[in-house]
Coordinates of C-alpha atoms in Angstrom, one line a residue:
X1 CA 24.1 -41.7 -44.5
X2 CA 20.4 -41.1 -45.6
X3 CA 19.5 -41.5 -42.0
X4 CA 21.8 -38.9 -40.7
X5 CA 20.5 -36.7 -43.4
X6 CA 16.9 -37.2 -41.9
X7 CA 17.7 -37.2 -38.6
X8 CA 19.4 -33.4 -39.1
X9 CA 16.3 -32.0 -41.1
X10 CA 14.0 -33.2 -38.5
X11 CA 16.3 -31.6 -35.9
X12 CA 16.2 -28.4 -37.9
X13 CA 12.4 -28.4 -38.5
X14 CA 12.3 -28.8 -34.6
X15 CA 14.3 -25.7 -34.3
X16 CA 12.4 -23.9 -36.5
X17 CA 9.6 -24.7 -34.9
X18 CA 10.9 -23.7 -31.6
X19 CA 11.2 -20.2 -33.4
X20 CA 8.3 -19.6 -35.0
X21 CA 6.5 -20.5 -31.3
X22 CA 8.8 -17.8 -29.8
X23 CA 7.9 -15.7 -32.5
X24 CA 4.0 -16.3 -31.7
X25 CA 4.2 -16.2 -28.0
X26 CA 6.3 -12.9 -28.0
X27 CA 3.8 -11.4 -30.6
X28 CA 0.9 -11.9 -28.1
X29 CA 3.1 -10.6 -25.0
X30 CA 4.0 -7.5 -26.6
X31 CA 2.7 -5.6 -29.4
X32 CA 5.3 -3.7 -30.2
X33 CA 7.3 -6.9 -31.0
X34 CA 5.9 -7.0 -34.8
X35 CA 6.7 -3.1 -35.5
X36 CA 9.2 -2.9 -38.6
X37 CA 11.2 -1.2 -36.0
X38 CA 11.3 -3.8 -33.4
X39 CA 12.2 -6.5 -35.7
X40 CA 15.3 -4.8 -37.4
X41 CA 16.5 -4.2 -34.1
X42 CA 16.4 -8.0 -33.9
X43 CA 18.3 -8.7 -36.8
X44 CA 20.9 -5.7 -35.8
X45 CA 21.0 -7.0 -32.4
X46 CA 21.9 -10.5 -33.1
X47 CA 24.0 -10.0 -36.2
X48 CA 27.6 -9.6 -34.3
X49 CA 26.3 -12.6 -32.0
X50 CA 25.6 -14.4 -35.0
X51 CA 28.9 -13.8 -37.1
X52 CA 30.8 -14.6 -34.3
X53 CA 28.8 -17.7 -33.6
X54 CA 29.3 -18.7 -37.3
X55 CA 33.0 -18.7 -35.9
X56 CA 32.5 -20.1 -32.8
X57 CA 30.5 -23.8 -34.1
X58 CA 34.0 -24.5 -36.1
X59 CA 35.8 -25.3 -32.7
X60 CA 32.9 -26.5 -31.0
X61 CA 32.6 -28.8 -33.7
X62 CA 36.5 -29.7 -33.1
X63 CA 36.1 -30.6 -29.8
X64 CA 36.9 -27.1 -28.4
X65 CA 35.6 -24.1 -27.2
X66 CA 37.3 -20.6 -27.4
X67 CA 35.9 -17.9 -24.5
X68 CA 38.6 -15.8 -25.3
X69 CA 36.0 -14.4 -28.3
X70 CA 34.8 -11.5 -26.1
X71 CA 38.2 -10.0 -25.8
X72 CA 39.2 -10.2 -29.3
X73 CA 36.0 -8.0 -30.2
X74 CA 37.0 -5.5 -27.8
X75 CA 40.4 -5.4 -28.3
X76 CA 39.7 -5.2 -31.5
X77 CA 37.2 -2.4 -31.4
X78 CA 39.8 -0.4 -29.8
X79 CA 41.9 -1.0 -32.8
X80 CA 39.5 0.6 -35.0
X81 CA 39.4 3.5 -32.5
X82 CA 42.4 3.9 -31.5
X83 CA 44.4 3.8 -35.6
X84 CA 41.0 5.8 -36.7
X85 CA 43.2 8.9 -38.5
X86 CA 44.7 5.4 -40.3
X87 CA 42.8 4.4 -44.2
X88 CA 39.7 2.4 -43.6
X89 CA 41.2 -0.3 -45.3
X90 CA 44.8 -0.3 -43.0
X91 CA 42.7 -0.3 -40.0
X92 CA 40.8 -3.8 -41.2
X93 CA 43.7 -5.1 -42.0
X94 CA 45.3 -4.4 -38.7
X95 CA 42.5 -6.0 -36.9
X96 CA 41.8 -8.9 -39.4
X97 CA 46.0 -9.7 -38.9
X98 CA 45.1 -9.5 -34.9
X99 CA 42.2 -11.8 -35.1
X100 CA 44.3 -14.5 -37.3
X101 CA 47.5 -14.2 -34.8
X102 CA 45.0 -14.8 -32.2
X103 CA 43.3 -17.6 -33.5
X104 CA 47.2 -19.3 -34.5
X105 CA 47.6 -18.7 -31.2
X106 CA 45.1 -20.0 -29.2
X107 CA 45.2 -23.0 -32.1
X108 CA 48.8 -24.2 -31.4
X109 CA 49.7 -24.0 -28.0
X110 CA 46.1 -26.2 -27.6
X111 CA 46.7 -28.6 -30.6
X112 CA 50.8 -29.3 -30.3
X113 CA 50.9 -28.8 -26.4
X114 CA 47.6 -30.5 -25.7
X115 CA 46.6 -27.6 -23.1
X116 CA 43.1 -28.1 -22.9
X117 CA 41.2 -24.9 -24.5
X118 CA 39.3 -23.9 -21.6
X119 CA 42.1 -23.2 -19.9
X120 CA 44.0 -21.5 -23.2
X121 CA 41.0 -19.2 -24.0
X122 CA 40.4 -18.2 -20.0
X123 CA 43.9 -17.1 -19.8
X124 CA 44.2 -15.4 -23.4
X125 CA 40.4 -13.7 -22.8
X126 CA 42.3 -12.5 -19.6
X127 CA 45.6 -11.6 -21.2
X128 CA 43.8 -9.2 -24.2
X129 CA 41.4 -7.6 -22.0
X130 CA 44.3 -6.0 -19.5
X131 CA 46.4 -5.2 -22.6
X132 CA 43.4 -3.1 -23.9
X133 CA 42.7 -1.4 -20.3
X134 CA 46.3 -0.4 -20.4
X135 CA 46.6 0.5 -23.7
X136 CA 43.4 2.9 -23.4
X137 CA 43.5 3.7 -19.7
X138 CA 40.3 2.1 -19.2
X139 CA 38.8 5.0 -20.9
X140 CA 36.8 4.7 -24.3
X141 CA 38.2 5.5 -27.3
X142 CA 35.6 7.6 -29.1
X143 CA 35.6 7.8 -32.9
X144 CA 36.1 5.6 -35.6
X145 CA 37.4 5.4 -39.3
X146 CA 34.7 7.4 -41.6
X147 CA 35.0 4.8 -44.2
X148 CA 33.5 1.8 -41.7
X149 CA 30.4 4.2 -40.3
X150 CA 28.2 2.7 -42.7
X151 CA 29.3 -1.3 -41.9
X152 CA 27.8 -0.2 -38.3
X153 CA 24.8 2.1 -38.8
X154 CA 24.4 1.6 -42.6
X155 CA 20.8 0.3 -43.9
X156 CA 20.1 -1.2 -47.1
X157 CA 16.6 -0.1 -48.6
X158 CA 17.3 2.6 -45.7
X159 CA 15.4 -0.3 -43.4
X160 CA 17.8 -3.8 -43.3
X161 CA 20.5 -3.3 -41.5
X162 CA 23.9 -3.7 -42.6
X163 CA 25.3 -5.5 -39.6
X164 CA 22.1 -8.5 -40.9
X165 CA 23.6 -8.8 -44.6
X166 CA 27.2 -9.2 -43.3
X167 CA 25.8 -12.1 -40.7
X168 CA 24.0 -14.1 -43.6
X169 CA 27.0 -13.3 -45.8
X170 CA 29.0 -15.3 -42.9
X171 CA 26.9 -17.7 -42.4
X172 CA 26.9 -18.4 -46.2
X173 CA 30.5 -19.1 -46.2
X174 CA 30.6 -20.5 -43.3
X175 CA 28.2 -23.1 -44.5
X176 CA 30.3 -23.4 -47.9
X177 CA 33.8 -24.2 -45.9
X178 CA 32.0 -26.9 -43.5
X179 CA 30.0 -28.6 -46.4
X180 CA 32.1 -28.3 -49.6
X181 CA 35.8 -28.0 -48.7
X182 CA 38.8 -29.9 -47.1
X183 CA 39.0 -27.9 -44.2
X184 CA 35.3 -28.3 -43.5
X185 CA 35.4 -32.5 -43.3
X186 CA 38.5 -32.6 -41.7
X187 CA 37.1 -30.5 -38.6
X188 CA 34.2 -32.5 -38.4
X189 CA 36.3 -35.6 -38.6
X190 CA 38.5 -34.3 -35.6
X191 CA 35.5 -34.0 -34.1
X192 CA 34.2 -37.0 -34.5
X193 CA 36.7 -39.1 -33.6
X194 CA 40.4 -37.5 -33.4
X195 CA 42.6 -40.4 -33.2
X196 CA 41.3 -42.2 -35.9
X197 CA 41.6 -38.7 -37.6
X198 CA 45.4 -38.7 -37.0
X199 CA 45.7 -42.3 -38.4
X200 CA 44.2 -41.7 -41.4
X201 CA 47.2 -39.1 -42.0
X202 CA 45.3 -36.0 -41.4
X203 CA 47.0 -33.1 -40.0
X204 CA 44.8 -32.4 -36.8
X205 CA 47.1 -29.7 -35.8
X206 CA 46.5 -27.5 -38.5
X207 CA 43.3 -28.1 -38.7
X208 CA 42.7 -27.4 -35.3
X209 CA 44.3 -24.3 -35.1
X210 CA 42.8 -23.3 -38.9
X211 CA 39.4 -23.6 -36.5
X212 CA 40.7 -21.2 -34.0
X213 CA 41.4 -18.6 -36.7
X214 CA 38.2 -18.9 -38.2
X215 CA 36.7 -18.1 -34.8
X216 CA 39.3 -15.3 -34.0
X217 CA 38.8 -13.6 -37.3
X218 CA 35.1 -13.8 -37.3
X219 CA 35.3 -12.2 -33.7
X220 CA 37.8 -9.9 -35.2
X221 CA 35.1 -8.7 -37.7
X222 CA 32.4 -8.7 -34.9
X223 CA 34.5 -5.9 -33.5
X224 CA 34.8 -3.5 -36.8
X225 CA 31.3 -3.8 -36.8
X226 CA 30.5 -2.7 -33.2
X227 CA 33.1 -0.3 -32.8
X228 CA 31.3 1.4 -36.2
X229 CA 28.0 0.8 -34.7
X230 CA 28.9 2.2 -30.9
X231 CA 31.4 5.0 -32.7
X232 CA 33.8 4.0 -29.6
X233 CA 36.5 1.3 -28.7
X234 CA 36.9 0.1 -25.4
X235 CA 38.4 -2.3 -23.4
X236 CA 35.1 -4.5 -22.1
X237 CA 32.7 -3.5 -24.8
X238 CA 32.0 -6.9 -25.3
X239 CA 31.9 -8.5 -21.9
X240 CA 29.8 -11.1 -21.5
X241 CA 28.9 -12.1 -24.9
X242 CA 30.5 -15.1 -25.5
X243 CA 28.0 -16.2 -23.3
X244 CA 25.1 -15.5 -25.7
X245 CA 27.7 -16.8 -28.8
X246 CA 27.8 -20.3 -27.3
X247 CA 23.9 -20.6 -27.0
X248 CA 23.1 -19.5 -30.6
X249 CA 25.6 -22.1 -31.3
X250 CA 24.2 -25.2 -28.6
X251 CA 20.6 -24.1 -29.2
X252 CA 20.9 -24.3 -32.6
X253 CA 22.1 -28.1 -32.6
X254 CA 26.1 -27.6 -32.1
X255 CA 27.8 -30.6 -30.3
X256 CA 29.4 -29.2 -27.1
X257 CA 31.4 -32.8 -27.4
X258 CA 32.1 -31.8 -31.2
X259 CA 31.5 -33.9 -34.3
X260 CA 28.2 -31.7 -35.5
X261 CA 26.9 -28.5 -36.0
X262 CA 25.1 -27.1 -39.3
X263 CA 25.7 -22.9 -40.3
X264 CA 21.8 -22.7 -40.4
X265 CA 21.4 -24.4 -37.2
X266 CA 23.4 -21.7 -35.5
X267 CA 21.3 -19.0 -37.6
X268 CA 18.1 -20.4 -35.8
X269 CA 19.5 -21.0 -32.6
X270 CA 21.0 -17.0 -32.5
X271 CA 17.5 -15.8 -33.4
X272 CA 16.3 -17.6 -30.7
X273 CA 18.3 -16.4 -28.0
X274 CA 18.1 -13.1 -29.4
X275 CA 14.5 -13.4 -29.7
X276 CA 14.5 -14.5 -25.8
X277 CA 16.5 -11.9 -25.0
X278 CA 14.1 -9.0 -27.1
X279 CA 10.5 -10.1 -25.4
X280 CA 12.5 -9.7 -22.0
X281 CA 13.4 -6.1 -23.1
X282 CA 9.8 -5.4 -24.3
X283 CA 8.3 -7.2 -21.1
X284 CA 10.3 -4.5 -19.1
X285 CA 12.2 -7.5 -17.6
X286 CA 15.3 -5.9 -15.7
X287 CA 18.9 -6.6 -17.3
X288 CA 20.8 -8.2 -13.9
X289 CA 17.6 -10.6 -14.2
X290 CA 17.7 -11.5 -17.8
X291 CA 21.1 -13.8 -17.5
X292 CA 18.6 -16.2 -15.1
X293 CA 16.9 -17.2 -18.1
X294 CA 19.2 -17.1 -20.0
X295 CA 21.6 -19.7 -18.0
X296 CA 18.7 -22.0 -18.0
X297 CA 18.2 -22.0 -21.6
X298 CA 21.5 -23.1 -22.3
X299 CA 21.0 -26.0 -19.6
X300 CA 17.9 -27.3 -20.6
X301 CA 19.9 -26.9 -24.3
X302 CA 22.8 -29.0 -23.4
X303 CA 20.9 -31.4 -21.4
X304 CA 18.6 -32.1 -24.4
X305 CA 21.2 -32.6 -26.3
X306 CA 23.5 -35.1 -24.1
X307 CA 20.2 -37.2 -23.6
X308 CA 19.7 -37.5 -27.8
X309 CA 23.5 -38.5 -28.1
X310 CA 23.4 -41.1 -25.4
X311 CA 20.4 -42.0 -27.2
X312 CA 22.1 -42.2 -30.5
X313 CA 25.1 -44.5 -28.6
X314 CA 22.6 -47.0 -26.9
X315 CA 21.2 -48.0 -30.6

């Protein structure tokens, strides 16, 4: 156990350290990079990436993976848009209810009919994203409940953004479930070895799908807070960021064949995507370009990661 323990801090000093390079490098490429400005933009950039992230490393950890996450934060921005005459507080209910009937969704018909989630989350991100172009006409939705404006474009001290405190908030909690509760060793035990998880009387279904609707919700939220941020709902206002949610997650240590993943490893490994992703903006790199990079990040990421566990098994 103490050797795990090790093993983990020296892969999150690594991490760090991969960070703090990034941080160097991109300081001497650009010199805007280390304006005030330019480095709240960073945190407000990466904070719906990273809440939904925080979401995203409990299935990863299961064994799973969920690319339906991109949907739900639309669909659920149009929520926000569309029921925007509704109380603040109705409105986050209605899409905190969607994002849990979502996640029970995606949870059960992978864990009791053994459909393999790739193929669940393909079909649901499909499924939510033509509901919302019908439902809106694939026209934005302008407009949004007064009492979420600030959730979006509010900033404490007038300079931290809002968005930044609500990702830390998440990532707080989300380290508190994985490290002190039930739920939290039960995923990782599904992870690490489902069977023997079953056997030792565990229900894996729930727990399974109790993953899914912690990812679901936490996209859910994702989705208030961009549709407050943007002032709009719409139907592919997220599309294409799971992709960026499942780096944050690999970079930052998650097993893509489950069984490990730390809240603060995904907190690094978002900033360093995002970071990427910034000096590319600052280096006036084009946007159809960027996803080059970024693609190979997340292989070199994985592939790291695939040598140190067949390293691990070989011992």
């Amino acid at each position: 156990m103490k050797r795990i323990k090790e093993i983990k801090v020296f892969e999150h000093m690594g991490m760090f350290g991969v960070l703090l390079l990034l941080f160097i490098i991109s300081s001497v490429l650009s010199p805007n990079f280390l304006s005030v400005r330019n480095l709240m933009n960073i945190i407000r950039q990466n904070a719906i990436t990273g809440i939904v992230a925080c979401g995203m490393m409990t299935v990863l950890i299961t064994g799973g993976i969920d690319l339906s996450v991109a949907s739900v934060i639309s669909s659920a921005s149009l929520i926000v848009a569309g029921f925007q005459t509704y109380p603040s507080i109705v409105v986050v209910l209605m899409v905190l209810a969607f994002g849990v009937a979502t996640g029970a969704f995606n949870g059960v018909i992978i864990s009791k009919f053994k459909v393999p989630p790739f193929i669940v989350t393909l079909g649901t991100m499909s499924v939510f994203e033509g509901i919302g172009l019908t439902y809106s006409k694939s026209q934005p939705i302008s407009g949004v409940p007064e009492g979420l404006v600030f959730i979006g474009k509010g900033r404490l001290f007038d300079t931290i953004p809002a968005q930044g405190i609500l990702f830390l908030l998440m990532a707080i909690l989300t380290a508190f479930i994985l490290k002190k509760t039930i739920v939290g060793r039960y995923i990782f035990a599904i992870g690490n070895n489902e069977d023997a998880a079953r056997l030792s009387g565990i229900n894996t279904n729930l727990f399974k799908t109790l993953a899914y609707i912690i990812c679901s919700l936490t996209a859910a939220i994702a989705g208030i807070v961009m549709a407050a941020h943007m002032n709009v709902g719409e139907a592919t206002l997220a599309e294409g960021a799971e992709m960026d949610i499942i780096a944050g997650c690999v970079i930052g240590g998650t097993s893509l064949s489950g069984g490990r993943g730390t809240a603060s490893g995904t907190v690094i490994g978002v900033f360093i995507i995002g970071m990427f992703s910034n000096i590319m903006n600052l280096l006036n790199i084009p946007g159809y370009t960027q996803p080059i990079f970024k693609g190979l990040v997340i292989v070199v990421a994985a592939l790291v990661q695939t040598m140190q566990e067949e390293r691990k098994k070989s011992r």
